[in-house]
Coordinates of C-alpha atoms in Angstrom, one line a residue:
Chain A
X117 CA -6.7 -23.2 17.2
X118 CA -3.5 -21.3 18.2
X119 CA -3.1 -19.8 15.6
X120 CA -6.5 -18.8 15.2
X121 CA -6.2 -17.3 18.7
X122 CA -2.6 -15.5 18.0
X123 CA -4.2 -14.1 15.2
X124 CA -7.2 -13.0 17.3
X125 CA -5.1 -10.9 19.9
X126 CA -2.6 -9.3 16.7
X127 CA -6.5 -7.7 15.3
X128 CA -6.9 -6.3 18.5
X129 CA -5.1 -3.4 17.8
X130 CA -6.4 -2.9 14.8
X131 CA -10.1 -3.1 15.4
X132 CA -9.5 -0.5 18.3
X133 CA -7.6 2.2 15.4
X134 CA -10.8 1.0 12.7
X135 CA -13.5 2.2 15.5
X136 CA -12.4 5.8 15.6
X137 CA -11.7 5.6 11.8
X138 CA -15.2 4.1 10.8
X139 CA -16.6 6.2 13.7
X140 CA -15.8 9.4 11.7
X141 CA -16.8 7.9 8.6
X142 CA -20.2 7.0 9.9
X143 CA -20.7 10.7 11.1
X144 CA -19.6 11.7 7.1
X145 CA -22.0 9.8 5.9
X146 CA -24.7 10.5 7.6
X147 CA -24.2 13.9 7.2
X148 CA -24.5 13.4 3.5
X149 CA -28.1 12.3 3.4
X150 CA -27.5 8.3 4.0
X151 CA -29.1 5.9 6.1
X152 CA -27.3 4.6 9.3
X153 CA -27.9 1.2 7.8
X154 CA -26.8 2.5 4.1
X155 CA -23.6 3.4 6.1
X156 CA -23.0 -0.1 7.8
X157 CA -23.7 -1.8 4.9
X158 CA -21.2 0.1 3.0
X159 CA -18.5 -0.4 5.3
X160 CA -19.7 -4.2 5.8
X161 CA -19.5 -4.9 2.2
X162 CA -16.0 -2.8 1.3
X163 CA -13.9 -2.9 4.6
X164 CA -11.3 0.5 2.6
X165 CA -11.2 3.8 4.4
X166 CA -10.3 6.2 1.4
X167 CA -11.9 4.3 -1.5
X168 CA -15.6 4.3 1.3
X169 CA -15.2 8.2 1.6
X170 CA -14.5 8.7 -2.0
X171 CA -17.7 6.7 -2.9
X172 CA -19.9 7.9 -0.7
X173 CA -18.8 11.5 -2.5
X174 CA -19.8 10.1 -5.7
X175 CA -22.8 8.8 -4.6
X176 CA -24.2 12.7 -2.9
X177 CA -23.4 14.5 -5.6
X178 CA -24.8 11.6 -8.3
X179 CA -21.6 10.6 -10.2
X180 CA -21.6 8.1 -12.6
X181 CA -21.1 4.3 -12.1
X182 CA -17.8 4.9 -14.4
X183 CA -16.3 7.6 -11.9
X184 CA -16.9 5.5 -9.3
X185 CA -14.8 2.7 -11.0
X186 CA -12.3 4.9 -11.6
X187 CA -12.2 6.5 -8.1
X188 CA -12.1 3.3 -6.8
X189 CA -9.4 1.7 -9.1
X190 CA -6.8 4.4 -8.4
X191 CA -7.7 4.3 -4.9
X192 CA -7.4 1.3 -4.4
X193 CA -4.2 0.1 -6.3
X194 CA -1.6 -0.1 -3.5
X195 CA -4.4 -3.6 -2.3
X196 CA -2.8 -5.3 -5.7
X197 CA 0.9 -5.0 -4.5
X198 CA 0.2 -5.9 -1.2
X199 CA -1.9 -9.0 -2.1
X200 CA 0.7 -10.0 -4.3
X201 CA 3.4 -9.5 -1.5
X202 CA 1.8 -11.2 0.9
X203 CA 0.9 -14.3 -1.7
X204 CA 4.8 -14.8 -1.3
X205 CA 4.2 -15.3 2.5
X206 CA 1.4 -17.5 2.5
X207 CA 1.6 -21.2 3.6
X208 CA 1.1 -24.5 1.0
X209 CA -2.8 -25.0 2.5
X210 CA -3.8 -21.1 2.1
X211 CA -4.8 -21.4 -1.9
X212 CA -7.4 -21.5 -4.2
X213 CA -10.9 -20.7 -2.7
X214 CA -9.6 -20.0 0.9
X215 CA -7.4 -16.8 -0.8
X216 CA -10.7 -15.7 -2.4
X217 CA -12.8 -15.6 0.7
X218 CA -9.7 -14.2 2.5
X219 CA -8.5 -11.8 -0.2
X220 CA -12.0 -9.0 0.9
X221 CA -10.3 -8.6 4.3
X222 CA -6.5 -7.5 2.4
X223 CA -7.2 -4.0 4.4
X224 CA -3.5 -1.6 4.9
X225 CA -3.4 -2.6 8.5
X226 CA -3.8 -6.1 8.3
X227 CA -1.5 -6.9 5.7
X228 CA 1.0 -5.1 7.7
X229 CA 0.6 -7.2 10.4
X230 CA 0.2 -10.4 8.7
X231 CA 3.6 -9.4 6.9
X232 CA 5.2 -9.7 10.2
X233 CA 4.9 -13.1 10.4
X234 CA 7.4 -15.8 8.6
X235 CA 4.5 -17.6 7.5
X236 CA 0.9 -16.9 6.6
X237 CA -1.5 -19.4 7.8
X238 CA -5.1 -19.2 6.4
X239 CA -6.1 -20.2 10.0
X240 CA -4.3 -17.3 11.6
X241 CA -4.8 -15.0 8.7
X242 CA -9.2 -15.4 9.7
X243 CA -8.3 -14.7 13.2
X244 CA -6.5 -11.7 12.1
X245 CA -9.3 -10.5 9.9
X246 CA -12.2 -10.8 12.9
X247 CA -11.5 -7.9 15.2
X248 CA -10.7 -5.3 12.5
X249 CA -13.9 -6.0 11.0
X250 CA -16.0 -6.0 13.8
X251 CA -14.3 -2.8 14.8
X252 CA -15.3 -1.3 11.3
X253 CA -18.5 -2.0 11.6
X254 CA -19.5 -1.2 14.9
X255 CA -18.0 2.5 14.8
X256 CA -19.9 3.0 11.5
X257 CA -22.9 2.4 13.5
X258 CA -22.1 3.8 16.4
X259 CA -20.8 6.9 14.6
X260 CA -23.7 6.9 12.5
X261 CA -26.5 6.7 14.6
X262 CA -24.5 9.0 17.6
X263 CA -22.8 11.4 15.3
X264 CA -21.1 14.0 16.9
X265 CA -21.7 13.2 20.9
X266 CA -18.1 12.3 21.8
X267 CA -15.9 15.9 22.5
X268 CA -13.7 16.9 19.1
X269 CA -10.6 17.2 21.3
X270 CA -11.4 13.3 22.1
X271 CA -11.9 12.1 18.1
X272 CA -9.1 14.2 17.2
X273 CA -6.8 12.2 19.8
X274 CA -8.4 9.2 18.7
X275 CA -7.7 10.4 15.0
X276 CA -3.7 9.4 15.1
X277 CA -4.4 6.0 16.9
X278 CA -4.3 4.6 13.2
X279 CA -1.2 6.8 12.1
X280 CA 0.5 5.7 15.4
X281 CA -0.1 1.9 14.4
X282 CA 1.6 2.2 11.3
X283 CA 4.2 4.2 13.0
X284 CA 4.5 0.9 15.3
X285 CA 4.8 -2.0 12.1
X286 CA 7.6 0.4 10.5
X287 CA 10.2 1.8 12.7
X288 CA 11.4 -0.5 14.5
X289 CA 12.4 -2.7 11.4
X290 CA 13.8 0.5 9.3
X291 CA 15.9 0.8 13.2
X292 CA 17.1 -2.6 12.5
X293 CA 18.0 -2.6 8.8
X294 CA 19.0 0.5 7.0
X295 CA 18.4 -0.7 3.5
X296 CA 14.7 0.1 4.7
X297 CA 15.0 3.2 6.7
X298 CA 16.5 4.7 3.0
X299 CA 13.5 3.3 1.1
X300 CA 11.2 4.7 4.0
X301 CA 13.1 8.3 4.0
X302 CA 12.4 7.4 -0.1
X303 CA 8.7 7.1 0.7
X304 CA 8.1 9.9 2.6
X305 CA 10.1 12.6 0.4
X306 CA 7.8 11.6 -2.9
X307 CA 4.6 11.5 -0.8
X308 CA 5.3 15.3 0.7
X309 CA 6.3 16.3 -2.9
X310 CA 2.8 15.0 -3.8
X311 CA 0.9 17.1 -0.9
X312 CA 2.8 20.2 -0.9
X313 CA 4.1 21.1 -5.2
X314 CA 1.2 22.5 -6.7
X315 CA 1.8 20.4 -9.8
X316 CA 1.1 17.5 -8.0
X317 CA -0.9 18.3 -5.7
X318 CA -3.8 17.8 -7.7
X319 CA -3.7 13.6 -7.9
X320 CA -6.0 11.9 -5.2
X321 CA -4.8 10.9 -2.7
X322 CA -5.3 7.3 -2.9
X323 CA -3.0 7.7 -6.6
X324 CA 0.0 9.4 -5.1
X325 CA 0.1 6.6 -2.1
X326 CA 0.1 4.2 -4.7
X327 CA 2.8 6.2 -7.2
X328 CA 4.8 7.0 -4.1
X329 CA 4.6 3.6 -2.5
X330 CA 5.7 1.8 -5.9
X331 CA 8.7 3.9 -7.1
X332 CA 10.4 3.9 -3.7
X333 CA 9.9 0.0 -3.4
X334 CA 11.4 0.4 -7.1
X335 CA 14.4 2.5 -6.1
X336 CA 14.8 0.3 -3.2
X337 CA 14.7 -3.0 -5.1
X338 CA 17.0 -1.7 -8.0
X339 CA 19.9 0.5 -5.3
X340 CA 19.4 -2.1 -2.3
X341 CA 18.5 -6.1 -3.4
X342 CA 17.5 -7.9 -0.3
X343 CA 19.2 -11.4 0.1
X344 CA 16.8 -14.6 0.3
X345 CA 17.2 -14.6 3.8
X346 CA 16.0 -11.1 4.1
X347 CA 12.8 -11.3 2.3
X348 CA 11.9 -14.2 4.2
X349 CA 12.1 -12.7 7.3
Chain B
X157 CA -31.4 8.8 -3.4
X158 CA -33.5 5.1 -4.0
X159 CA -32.9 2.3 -2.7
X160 CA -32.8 0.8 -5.9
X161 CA -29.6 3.2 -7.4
X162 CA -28.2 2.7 -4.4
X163 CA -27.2 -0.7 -4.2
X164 CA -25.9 -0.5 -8.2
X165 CA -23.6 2.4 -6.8
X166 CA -23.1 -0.1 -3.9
X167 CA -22.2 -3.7 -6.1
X168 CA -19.7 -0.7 -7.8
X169 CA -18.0 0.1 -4.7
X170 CA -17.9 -2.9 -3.3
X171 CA -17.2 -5.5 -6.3
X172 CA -14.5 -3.4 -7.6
X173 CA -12.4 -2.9 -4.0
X174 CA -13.0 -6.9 -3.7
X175 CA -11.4 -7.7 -7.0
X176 CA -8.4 -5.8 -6.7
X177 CA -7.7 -7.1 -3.6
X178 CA -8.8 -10.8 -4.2
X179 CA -7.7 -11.5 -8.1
X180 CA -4.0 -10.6 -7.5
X181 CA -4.0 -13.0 -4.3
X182 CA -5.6 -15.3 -5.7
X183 CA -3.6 -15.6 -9.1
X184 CA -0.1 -15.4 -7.5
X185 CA 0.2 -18.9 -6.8
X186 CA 3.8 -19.6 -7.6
X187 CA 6.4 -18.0 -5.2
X188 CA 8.9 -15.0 -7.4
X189 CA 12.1 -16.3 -7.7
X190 CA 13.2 -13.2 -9.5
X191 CA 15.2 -11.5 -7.0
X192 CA 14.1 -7.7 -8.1
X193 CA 11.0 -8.8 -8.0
X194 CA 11.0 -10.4 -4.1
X195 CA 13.3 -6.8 -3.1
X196 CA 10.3 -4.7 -4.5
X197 CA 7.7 -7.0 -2.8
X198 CA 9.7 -7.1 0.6
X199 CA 9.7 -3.1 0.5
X200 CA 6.4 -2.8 -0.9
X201 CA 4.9 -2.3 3.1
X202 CA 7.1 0.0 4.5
X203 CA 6.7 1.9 1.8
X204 CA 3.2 2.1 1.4
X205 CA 2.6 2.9 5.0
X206 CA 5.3 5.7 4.9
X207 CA 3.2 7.4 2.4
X208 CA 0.1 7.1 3.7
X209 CA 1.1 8.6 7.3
X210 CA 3.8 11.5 6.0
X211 CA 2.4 13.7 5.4
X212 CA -1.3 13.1 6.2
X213 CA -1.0 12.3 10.0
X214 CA -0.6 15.9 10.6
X215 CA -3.4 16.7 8.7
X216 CA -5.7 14.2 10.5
X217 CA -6.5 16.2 14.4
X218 CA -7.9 19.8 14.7
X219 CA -4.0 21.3 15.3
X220 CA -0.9 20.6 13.4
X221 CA 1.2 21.1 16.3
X222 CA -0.7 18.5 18.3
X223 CA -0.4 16.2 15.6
X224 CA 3.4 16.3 14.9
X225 CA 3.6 15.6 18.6
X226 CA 1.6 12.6 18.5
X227 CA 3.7 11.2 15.8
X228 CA 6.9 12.2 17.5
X229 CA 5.7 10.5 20.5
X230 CA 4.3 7.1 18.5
X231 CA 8.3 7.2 16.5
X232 CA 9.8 7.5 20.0
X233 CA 7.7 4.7 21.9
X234 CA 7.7 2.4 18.6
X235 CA 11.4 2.6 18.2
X236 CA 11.9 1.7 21.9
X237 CA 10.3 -1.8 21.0
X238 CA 6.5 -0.8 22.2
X239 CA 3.5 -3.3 20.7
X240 CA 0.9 -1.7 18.3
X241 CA -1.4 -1.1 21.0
X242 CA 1.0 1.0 23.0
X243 CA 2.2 3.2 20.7
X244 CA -1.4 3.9 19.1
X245 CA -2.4 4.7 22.4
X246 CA 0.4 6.6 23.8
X247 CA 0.2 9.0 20.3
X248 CA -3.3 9.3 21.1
X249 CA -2.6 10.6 24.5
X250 CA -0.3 12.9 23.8
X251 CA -2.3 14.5 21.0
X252 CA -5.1 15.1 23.6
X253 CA -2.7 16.3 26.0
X254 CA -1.3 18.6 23.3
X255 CA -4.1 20.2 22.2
X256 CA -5.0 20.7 25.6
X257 CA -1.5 22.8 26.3
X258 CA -2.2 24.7 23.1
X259 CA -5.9 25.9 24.0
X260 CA -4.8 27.0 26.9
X261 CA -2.0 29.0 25.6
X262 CA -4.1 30.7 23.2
X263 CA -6.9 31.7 25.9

């Protein structure tokens, strides 16, 4: 029950950052011709920020069920390499059909936190998982059903919260260990290449997290091999 | 848009973001002893949230400006050794408080 409880409190922060996310993203959708409950039950059933927005595009302006596969699949890549890195982290007990109930709630933010821990418990992984979903859903439906009441200067503070979270999970380990900070400088460089040259500038954004993401944990792992130790940490 | 073609878009979205999370989880059961593999897997998070803040953070409030203070801020408080919540709510803070110097500057 602990651990159930320790993961509770570690979702906290997350479910606040996932109301003012899914709060916009109810407003979005709305505004493209869905139901409030269409919206919930988007965000109910698919728990992604990008890969939601990108679908709800496809579905306003009629795409095909193959775009949205694709949209979705490029999107959504980076979710592979962080289910497989957190598989390394996982406890004996959390297997078979407890990692397939589980797996749906692999979002960014609480694989980051979860990663933070020595060992992943499928106890304290569900406690993780219950705040950032209740948080998702309830700003879809608060956002979808209030739309734009709160101020824009407040939704554009509350807009960093999530950026300010991530923030919060990476620097003070690339502070402790340089090896990181490089691959995280690494990081950083490709992904502004990717926003700002006009020959790349063209991949979704989803893609170029995923490309970015991959080749710096590549440059890392080839220049800078973590010891056992490390990687348990 | 019907109800009808709206759930088959929905089973779309939904199954396929389910599956790519679920099948690699589920299907890694052995732990990588390959020690290449286990440094790309231990980077694999910093990385990935690296380049989903940089650069879009500053892209994600109404002002630039107010933004890169609100990440400068979060980098600041975070490094001093600041929880989650702290941080997130100290960048959120000062991006309010930002944008509030900068409208008033520029009336």
């Amino acid at each position: 029950m602990n651990r159930f409880i320790k993961g509770l409190k570690g979702g906290i922060p997350i479910g606040l950052g996932y109301l003012s996310v899914s709060f916009t993203f109810g407003i979005f959708t709305v505004s493209q011709g869905f139901a409030w409950w269409q919206a919930v039950l988007i965000s109910l059933t698919t728990v992604t920020s990008a890969g939601q927005l990108a679908g709800v595009g496809v579905m306003a302006r009629g795409g095909s069920l193959a775009e949205m596969l694709i949209s979705q699949l490029t999107i959504n890549l980076r979710y592979s390499f962080m289910s497989v890195s957190l598989s390394q982290k996982v406890s004996e007990e959390f297997s078979g059909i407890k990692r397939w109930l589980l797996g749906f709630f692999m979002t960014d933010e609480i694989f980051a936190t979860a990663s933070g821990e020595k060992e992943v418990d499928s106890v304290y992984f569900s406690g993780l998982s219950v705040m950032p979903y209740i948080g998702w859903g309830i700003g879809t439906l608060l956002g979808s059903l209030l739309g734009n009441v709160l101020p824009q200067s407040l939704m554009n503070a509350l807009c960093i919260a999530i950026y300010g979270m991530f923030v919060a999970i990476v620097a003070p380990v690339a502070k402790a260990n340089i090896k990181v900070l490089a691959v995280v400088g690494i990081a950083v460089a490709l992904s502004l290449a990717f926003y700002y040259l006009p020959f790349l500038s063209g991949v979704s954004d989803g893609l170029a997290i995923s490309v970015c993401a991959v080749a710096a944990a590549l440059a890392g792992a080839l220049v800078f091999p973590v010891k056992e130790e490390e990687s348990d940490g | 848009m019907d109800n009808g073609s709206f759930f088959i878009y929905l089973m779309v979205l939904a199954g396929s973001t389910y599956l790519i999370r679920a099948i690699p989880f589920a299907a890694m059961r052995r732990k990588v002893k390959n020690s290449f593999v286990r440094s790309f897997l231990y980077y694999i998070p910093y990385t990935v949230l690296s380049a989903m803040t940089f650069p879009a953070a500053l892209y994600a409030t109404g002002n630039v400006t107010a933004a890169a203070v609100g990440l400068a801020v979060a980098v600041v408080f975070a490094v001093l050794g600041m929880g989650l919540t702290v941080v997130a709510v100290a960048s959120s803070v000062a991006v309010f408080l930002a944008e509030l110097v900068i409208n008033a500057c520029i009336f």
